CSV table of C-alpha atoms in Angstrom, one decimal:
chain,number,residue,atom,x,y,z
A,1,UNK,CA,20.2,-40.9,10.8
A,2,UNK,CA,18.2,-43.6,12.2
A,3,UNK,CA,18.1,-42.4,15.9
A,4,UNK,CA,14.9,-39.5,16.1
A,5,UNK,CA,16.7,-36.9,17.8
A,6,UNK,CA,13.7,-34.8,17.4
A,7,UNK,CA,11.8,-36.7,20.2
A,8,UNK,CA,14.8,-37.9,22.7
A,9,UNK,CA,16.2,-34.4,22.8
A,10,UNK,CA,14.9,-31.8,26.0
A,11,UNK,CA,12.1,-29.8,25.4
A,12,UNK,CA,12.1,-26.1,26.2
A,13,UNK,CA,9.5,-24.2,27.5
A,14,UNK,CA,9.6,-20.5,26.6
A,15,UNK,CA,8.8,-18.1,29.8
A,16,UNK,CA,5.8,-16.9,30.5
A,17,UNK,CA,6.9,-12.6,29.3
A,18,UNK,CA,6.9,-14.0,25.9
A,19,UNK,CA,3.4,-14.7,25.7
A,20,UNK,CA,2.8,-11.0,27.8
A,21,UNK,CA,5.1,-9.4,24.8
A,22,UNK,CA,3.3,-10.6,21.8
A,23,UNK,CA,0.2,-9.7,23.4
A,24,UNK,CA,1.6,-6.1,23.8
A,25,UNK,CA,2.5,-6.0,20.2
A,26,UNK,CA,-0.9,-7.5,18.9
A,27,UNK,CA,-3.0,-5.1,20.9
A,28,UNK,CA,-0.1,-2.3,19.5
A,29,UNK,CA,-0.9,-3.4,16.2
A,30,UNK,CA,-4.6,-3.5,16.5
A,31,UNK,CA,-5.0,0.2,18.1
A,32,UNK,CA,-2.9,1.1,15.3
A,33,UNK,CA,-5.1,-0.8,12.8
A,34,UNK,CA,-8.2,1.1,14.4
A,35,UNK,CA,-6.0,4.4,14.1
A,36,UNK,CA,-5.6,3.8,10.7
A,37,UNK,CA,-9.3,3.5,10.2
A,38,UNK,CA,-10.2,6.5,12.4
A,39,UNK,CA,-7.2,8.6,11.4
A,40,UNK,CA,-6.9,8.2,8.2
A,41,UNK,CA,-10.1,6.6,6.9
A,42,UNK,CA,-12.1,9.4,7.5
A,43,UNK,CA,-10.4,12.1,6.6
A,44,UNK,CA,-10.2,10.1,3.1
A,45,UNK,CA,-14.2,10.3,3.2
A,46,UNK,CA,-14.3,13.5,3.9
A,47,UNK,CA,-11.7,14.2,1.3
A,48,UNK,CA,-13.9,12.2,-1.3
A,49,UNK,CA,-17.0,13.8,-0.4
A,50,UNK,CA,-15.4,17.0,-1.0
A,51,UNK,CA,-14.1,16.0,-4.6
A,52,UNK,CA,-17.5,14.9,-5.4
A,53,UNK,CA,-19.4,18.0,-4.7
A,54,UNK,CA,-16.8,20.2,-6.1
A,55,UNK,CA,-17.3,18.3,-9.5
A,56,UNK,CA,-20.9,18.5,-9.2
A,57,UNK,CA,-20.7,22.2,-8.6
A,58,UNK,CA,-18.0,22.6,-11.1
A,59,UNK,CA,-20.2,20.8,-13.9
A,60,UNK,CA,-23.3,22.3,-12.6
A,61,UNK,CA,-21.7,25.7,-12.9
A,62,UNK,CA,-19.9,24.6,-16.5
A,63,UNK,CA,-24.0,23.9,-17.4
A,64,UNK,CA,-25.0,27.0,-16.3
A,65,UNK,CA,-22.1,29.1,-18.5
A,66,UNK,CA,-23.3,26.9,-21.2
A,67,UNK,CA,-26.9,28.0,-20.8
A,68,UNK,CA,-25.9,32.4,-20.2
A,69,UNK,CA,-23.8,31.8,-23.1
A,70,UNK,CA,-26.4,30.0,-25.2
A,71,UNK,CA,-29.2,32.2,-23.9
A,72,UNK,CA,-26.8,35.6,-24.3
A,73,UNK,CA,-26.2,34.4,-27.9
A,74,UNK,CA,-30.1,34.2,-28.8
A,75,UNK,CA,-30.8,37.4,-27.2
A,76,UNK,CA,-27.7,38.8,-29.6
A,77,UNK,CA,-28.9,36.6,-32.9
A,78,UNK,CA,-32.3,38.3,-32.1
A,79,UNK,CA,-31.3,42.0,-31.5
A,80,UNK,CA,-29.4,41.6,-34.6
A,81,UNK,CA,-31.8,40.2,-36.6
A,82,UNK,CA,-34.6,42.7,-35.7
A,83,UNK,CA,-32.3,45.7,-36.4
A,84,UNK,CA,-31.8,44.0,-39.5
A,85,UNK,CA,-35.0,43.1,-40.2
A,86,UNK,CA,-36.1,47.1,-39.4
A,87,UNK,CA,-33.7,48.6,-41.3
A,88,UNK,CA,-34.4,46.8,-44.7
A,89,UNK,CA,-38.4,47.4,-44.0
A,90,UNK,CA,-37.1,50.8,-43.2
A,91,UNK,CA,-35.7,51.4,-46.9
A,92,UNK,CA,-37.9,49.4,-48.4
A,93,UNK,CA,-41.1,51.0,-47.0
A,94,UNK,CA,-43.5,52.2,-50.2
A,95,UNK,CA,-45.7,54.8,-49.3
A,96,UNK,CA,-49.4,54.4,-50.4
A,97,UNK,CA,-48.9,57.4,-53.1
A,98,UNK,CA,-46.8,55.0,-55.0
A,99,UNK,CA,-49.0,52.4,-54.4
A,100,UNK,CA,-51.9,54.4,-56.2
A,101,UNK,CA,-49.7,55.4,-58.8
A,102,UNK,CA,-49.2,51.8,-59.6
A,103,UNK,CA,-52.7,50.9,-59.7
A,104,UNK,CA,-53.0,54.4,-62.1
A,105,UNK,CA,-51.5,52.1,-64.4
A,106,UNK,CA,-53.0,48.7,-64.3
A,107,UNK,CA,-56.8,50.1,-63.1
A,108,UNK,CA,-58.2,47.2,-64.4
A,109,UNK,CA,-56.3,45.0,-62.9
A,110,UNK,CA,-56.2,46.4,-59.7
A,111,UNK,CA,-59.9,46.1,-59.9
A,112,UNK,CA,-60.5,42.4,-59.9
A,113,UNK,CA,-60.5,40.0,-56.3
A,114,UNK,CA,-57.1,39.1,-55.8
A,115,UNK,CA,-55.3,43.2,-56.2
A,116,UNK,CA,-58.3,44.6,-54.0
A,117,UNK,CA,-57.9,41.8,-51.6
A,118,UNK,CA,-53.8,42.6,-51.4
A,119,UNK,CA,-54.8,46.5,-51.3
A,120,UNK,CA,-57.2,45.7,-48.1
A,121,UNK,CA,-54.4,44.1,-46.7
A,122,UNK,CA,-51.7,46.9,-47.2
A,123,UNK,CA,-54.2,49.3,-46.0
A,124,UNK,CA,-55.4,47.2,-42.6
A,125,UNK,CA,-51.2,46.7,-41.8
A,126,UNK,CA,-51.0,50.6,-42.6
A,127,UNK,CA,-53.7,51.4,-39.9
A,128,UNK,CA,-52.1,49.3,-37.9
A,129,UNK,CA,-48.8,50.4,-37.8
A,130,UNK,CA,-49.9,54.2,-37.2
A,131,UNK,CA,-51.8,53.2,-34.3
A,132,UNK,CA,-49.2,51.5,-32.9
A,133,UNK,CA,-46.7,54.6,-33.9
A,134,UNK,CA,-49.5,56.7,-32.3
A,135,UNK,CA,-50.1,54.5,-29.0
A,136,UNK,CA,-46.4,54.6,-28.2
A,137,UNK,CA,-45.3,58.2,-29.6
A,138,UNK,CA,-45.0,59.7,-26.1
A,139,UNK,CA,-42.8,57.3,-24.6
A,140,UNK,CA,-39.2,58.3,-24.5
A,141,UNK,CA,-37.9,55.5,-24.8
A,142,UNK,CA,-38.9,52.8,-27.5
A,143,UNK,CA,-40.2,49.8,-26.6
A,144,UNK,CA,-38.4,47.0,-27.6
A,145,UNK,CA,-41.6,44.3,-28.0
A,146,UNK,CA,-43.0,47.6,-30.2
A,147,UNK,CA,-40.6,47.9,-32.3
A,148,UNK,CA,-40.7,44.3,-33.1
A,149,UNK,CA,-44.2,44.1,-33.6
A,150,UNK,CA,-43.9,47.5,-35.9
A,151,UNK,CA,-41.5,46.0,-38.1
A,152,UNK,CA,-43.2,42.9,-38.3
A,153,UNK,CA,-46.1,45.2,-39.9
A,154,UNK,CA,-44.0,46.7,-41.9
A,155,UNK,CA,-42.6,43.1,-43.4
A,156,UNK,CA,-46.1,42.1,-43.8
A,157,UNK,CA,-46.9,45.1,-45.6
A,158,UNK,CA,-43.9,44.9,-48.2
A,159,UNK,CA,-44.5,41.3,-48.6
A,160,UNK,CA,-48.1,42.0,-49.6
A,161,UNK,CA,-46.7,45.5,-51.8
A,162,UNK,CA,-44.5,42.9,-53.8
A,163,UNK,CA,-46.9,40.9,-54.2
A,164,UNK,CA,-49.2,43.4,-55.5
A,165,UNK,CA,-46.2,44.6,-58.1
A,166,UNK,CA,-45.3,41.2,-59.5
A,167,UNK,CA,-49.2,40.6,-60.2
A,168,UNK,CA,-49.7,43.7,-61.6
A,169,UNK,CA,-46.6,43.6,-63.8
A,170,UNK,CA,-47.7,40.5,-65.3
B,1,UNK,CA,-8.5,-27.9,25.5
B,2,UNK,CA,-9.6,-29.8,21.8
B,3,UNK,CA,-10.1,-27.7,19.3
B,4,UNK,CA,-10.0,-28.1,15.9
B,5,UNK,CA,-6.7,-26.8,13.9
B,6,UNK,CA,-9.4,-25.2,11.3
B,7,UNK,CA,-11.5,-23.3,14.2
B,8,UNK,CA,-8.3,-22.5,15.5
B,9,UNK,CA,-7.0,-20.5,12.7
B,10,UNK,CA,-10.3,-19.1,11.8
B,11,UNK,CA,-10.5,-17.3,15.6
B,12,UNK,CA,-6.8,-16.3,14.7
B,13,UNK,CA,-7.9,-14.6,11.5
B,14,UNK,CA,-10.7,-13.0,13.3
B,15,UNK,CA,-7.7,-12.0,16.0
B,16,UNK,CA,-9.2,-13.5,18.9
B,17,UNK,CA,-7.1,-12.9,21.9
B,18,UNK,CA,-7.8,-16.5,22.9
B,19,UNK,CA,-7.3,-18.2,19.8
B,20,UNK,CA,-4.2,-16.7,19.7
B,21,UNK,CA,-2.6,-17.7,22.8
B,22,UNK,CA,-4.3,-21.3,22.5
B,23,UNK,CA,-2.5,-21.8,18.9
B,24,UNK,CA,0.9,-20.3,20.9
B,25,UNK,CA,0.5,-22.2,23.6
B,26,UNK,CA,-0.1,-25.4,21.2
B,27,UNK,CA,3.3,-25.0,19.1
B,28,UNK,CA,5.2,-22.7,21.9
B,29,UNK,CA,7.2,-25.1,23.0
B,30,UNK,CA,8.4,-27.3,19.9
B,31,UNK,CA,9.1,-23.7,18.4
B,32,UNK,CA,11.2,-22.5,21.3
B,33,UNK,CA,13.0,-25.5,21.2
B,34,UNK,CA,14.2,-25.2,17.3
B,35,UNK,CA,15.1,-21.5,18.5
B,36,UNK,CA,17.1,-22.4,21.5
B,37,UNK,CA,19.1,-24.8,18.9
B,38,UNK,CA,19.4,-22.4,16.3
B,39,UNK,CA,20.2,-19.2,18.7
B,40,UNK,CA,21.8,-20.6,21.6
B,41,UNK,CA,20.4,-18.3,23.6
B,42,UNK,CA,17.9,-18.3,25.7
B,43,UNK,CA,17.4,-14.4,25.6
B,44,UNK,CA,17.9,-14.5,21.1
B,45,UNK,CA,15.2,-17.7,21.4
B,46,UNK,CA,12.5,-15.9,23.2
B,47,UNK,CA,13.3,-12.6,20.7
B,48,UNK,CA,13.0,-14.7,17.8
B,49,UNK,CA,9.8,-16.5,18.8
B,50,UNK,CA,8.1,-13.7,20.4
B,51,UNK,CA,8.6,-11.5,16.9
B,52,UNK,CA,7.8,-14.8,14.8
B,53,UNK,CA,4.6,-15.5,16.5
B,54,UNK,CA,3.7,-11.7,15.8
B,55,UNK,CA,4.3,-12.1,12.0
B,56,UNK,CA,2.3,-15.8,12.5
B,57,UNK,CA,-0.7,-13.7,13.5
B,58,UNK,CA,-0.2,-10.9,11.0
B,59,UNK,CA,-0.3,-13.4,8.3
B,60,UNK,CA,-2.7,-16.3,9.5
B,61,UNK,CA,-4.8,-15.3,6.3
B,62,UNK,CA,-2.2,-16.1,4.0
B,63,UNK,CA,-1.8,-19.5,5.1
B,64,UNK,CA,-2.7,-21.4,2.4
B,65,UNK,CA,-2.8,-24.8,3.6
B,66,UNK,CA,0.0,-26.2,1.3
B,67,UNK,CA,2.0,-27.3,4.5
B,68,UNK,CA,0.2,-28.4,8.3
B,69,UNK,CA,0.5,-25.5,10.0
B,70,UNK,CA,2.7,-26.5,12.9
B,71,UNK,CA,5.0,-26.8,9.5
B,72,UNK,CA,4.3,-23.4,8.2
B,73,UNK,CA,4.6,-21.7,11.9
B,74,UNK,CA,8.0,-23.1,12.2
B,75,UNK,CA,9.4,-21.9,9.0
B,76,UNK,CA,8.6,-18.7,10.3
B,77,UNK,CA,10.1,-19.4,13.9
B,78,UNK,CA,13.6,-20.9,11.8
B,79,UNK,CA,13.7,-18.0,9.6
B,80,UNK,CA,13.3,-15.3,12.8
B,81,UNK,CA,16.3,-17.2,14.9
B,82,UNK,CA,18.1,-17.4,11.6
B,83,UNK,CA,17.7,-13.8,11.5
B,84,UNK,CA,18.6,-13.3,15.3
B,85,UNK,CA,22.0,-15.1,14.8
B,86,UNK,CA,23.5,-13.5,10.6
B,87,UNK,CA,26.6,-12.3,10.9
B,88,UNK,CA,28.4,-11.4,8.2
B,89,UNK,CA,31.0,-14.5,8.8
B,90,UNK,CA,30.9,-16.6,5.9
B,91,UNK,CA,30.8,-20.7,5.6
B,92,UNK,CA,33.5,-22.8,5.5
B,93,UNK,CA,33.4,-25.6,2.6
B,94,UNK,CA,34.6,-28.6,4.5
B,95,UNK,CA,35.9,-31.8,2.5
B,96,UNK,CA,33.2,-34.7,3.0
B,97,UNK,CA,35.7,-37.6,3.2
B,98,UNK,CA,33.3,-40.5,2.2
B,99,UNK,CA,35.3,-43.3,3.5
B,100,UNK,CA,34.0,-42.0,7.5
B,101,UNK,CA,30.4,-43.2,8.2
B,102,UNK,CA,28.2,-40.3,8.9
B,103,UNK,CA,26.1,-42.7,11.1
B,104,UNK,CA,25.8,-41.3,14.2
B,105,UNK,CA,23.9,-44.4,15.3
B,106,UNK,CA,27.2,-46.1,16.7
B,107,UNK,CA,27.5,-43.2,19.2
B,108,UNK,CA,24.0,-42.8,20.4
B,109,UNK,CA,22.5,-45.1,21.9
B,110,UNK,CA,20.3,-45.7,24.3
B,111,UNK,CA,22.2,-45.0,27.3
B,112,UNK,CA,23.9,-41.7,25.8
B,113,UNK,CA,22.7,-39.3,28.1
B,114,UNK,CA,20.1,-36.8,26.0
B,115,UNK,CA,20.9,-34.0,27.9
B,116,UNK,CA,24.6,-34.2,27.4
B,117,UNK,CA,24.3,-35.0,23.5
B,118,UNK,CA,21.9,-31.3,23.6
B,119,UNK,CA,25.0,-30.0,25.3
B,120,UNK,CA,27.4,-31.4,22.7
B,121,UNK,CA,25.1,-30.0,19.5
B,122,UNK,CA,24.8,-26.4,21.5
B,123,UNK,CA,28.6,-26.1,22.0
B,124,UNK,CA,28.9,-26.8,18.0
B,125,UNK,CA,29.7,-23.9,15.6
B,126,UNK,CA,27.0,-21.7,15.3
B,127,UNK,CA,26.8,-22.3,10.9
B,128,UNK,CA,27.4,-26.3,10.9
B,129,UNK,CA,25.2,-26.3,14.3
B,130,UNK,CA,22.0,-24.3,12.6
B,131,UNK,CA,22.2,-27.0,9.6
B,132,UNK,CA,22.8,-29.7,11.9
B,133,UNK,CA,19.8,-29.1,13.6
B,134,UNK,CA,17.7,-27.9,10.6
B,135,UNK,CA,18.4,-31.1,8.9
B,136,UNK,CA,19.0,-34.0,11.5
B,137,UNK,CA,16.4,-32.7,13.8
B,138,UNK,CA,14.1,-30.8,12.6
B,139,UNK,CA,14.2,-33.1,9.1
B,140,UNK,CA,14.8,-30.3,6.2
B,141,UNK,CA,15.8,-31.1,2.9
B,142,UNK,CA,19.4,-29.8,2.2
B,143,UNK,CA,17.3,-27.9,-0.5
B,144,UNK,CA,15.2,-26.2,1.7
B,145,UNK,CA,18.3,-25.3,4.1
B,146,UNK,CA,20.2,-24.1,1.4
B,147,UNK,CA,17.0,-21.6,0.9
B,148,UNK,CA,16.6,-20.6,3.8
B,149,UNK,CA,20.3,-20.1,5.2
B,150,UNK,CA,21.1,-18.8,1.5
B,151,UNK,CA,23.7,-21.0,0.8
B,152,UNK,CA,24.8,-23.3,-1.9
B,153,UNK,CA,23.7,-27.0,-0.8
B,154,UNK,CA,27.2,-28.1,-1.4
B,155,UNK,CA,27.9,-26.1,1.5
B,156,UNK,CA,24.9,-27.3,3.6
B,157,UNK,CA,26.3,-31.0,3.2
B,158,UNK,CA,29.6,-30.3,3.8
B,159,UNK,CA,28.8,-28.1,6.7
B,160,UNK,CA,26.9,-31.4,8.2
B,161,UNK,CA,29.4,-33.6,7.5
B,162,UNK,CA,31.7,-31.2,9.7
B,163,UNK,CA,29.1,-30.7,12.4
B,164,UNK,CA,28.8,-34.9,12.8
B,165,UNK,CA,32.7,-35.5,12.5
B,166,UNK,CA,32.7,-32.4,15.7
B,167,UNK,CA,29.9,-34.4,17.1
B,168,UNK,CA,31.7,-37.7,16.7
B,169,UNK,CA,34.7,-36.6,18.5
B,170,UNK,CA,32.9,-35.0,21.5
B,171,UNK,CA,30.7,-38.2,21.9
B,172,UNK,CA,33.7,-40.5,22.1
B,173,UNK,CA,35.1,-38.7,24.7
B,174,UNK,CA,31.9,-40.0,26.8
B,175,UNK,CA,32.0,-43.7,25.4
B,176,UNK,CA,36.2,-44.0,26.0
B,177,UNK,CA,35.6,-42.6,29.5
């Protein structure tokens, strides 16, 4: 079409409440875009916060089970291995008779630097050990660190004892 | 006032108030008039513009530039009268009989009195009037009216042809009296 309706056509104007109404929506929409931020922004902060410090107890704690249980499991591998350790000194404890009834038989041997230097030994972590046994024999109840320390003697002693044996049995 | 189309939808994107009303009061009334045509109502025109010029504002941002934006702003205005006036009544297919000039040139002329021809496209059907409008005023595409009405553009050309053989008729009334 040749004739440009578009411009000789009227022109309408729209009245003025139009304007008034959008405004009224716009503002609507802002307070509730400012709602949204106050409403429900927040409370998702909060809400995050919240998560946050609940894992960091939640790990923290998970650390701290790990520790007791670690801890709780040395403290067990210890007690069991000191009981162990007491019993076997316990039954394989030689008294000093049999240790003199060994050197009856080898006297030579038990004679020369390296036996007398082992016997010195078995008799110092004798003394030892009966003082310790003497120090402690009115308590009631036995110390723990004692008895660790008494069977420590003990295991020296037999160590030096086999010693002793297999040189003298050469 | 002269300010720049750019600064002008920058302060709408920052949604300020008087940005807004200067880039309403800039296309207002081009875009009322395409409703009025579209609607014809006064009451469905203001509806349309006042909720299209809402959605304009909501969606300044997305503008992207791929159109001017009096362009883009009166898509938005045709689709909201569009909306306004969907019934369920479905379009005729009208016969374009091709040996009848669909030159309307011959019947408006200079004299024809504007005001009456806006009378005679306002008492049209409302389907053949809103493609009428859309595509010999407002200058769409019968592609993009056949988007935007959903229709088949088949029936956005016949629906014209019908509109300027209804036209035709009422304007030879005036030229034979």
């Amino acid at each position: 079409m040749k004739t440009n309706l578009y411009q000789k056509l009227p022109v309408y104007k729209p009245s003025d409440k139009v304007w008034q109404n959008i405004e009224k929506e716009l503002d609507a929409l802002q307070k509730v875009q400012s709602n949204v931020k106050y409403v429900y922004l927040w409370p998702l902060v909060a809400g995050f916060i919240l998560v946050f410090f609940a894992t960091l107890l939640f790990v923290n704690r998970q650390s701290e089970v790990a520790k007791n249980h670690q801890s709780l499991q040395i403290t067990y591998s210890e007690e069991i291995l000191d009981s162990v350790l007491v019993q076997k000194v316990q039954t394989d404890t030689v008294s000093d008779t049999e240790i003199e009834n060994i050197c009856e038989m080898q006297p030579v041997k038990c004679e020369d630097e390296y036996a007398k230097s082992l016997l010195k030994q078995i008799q110092d972590l004798s003394q030892a050990y009966l003082e310790l046994d003497q120090s402690t024999a009115e308590q009631s109840i036995p110390d723990v660190t004692v008895q660790k320390q008494k069977a420590h003697l003990e295991k020296e002693k037999h160590k030096r004892i086999k010693k002793l044996k297999r040189y003298l049995n050469e | 006032m002269n300010i720049s189309e750019e600064t002008l939808i920058q302060g709408c994107v920052q949604q300020d108030r008087r940005y807004q009303k200067l880039l309403y009061e800039r296309y207002c009334e081009a875009m009322f008039t395409v409703a009025v045509r579209l609607c014809n109502s006064y009451e469905d025109a203001e509806d349309a513009l006042q909720e299209a010029f809402v959605e304009i504002f909501r969606n300044i941002q997305q503008f992207r530039k791929e159109s001017t934006l009096g362009a883009w702003i009166k898509k938005i205005v045709v689709r909201s009268a569009i909306r306004k006036t969907r019934k369920d009544t479905k379009y005729t297919e009208y016969e374009i009989i091709h040996d009848i000039t669909d030159d309307l040139d011959t019947y408006i002329t200079q004299e024809t009195d504007m005001e009456y021809l806006e009378k005679c496209i306002l008492s049209l059907p409302e389907k053949c009037r809103q493609i009428f409008v859309l595509s010999e005023i407002e200058g769409y595409a019968h592609e993009e009216i056949a988007q935007m009405l959903n229709i088949s553009i088949g029936t956005s050309k016949s629906q014209l042809h019908y509109a300027k053989q209804l036209l035709k008729q009422k304007l030879q009334i005036i030229l034979k009296n």
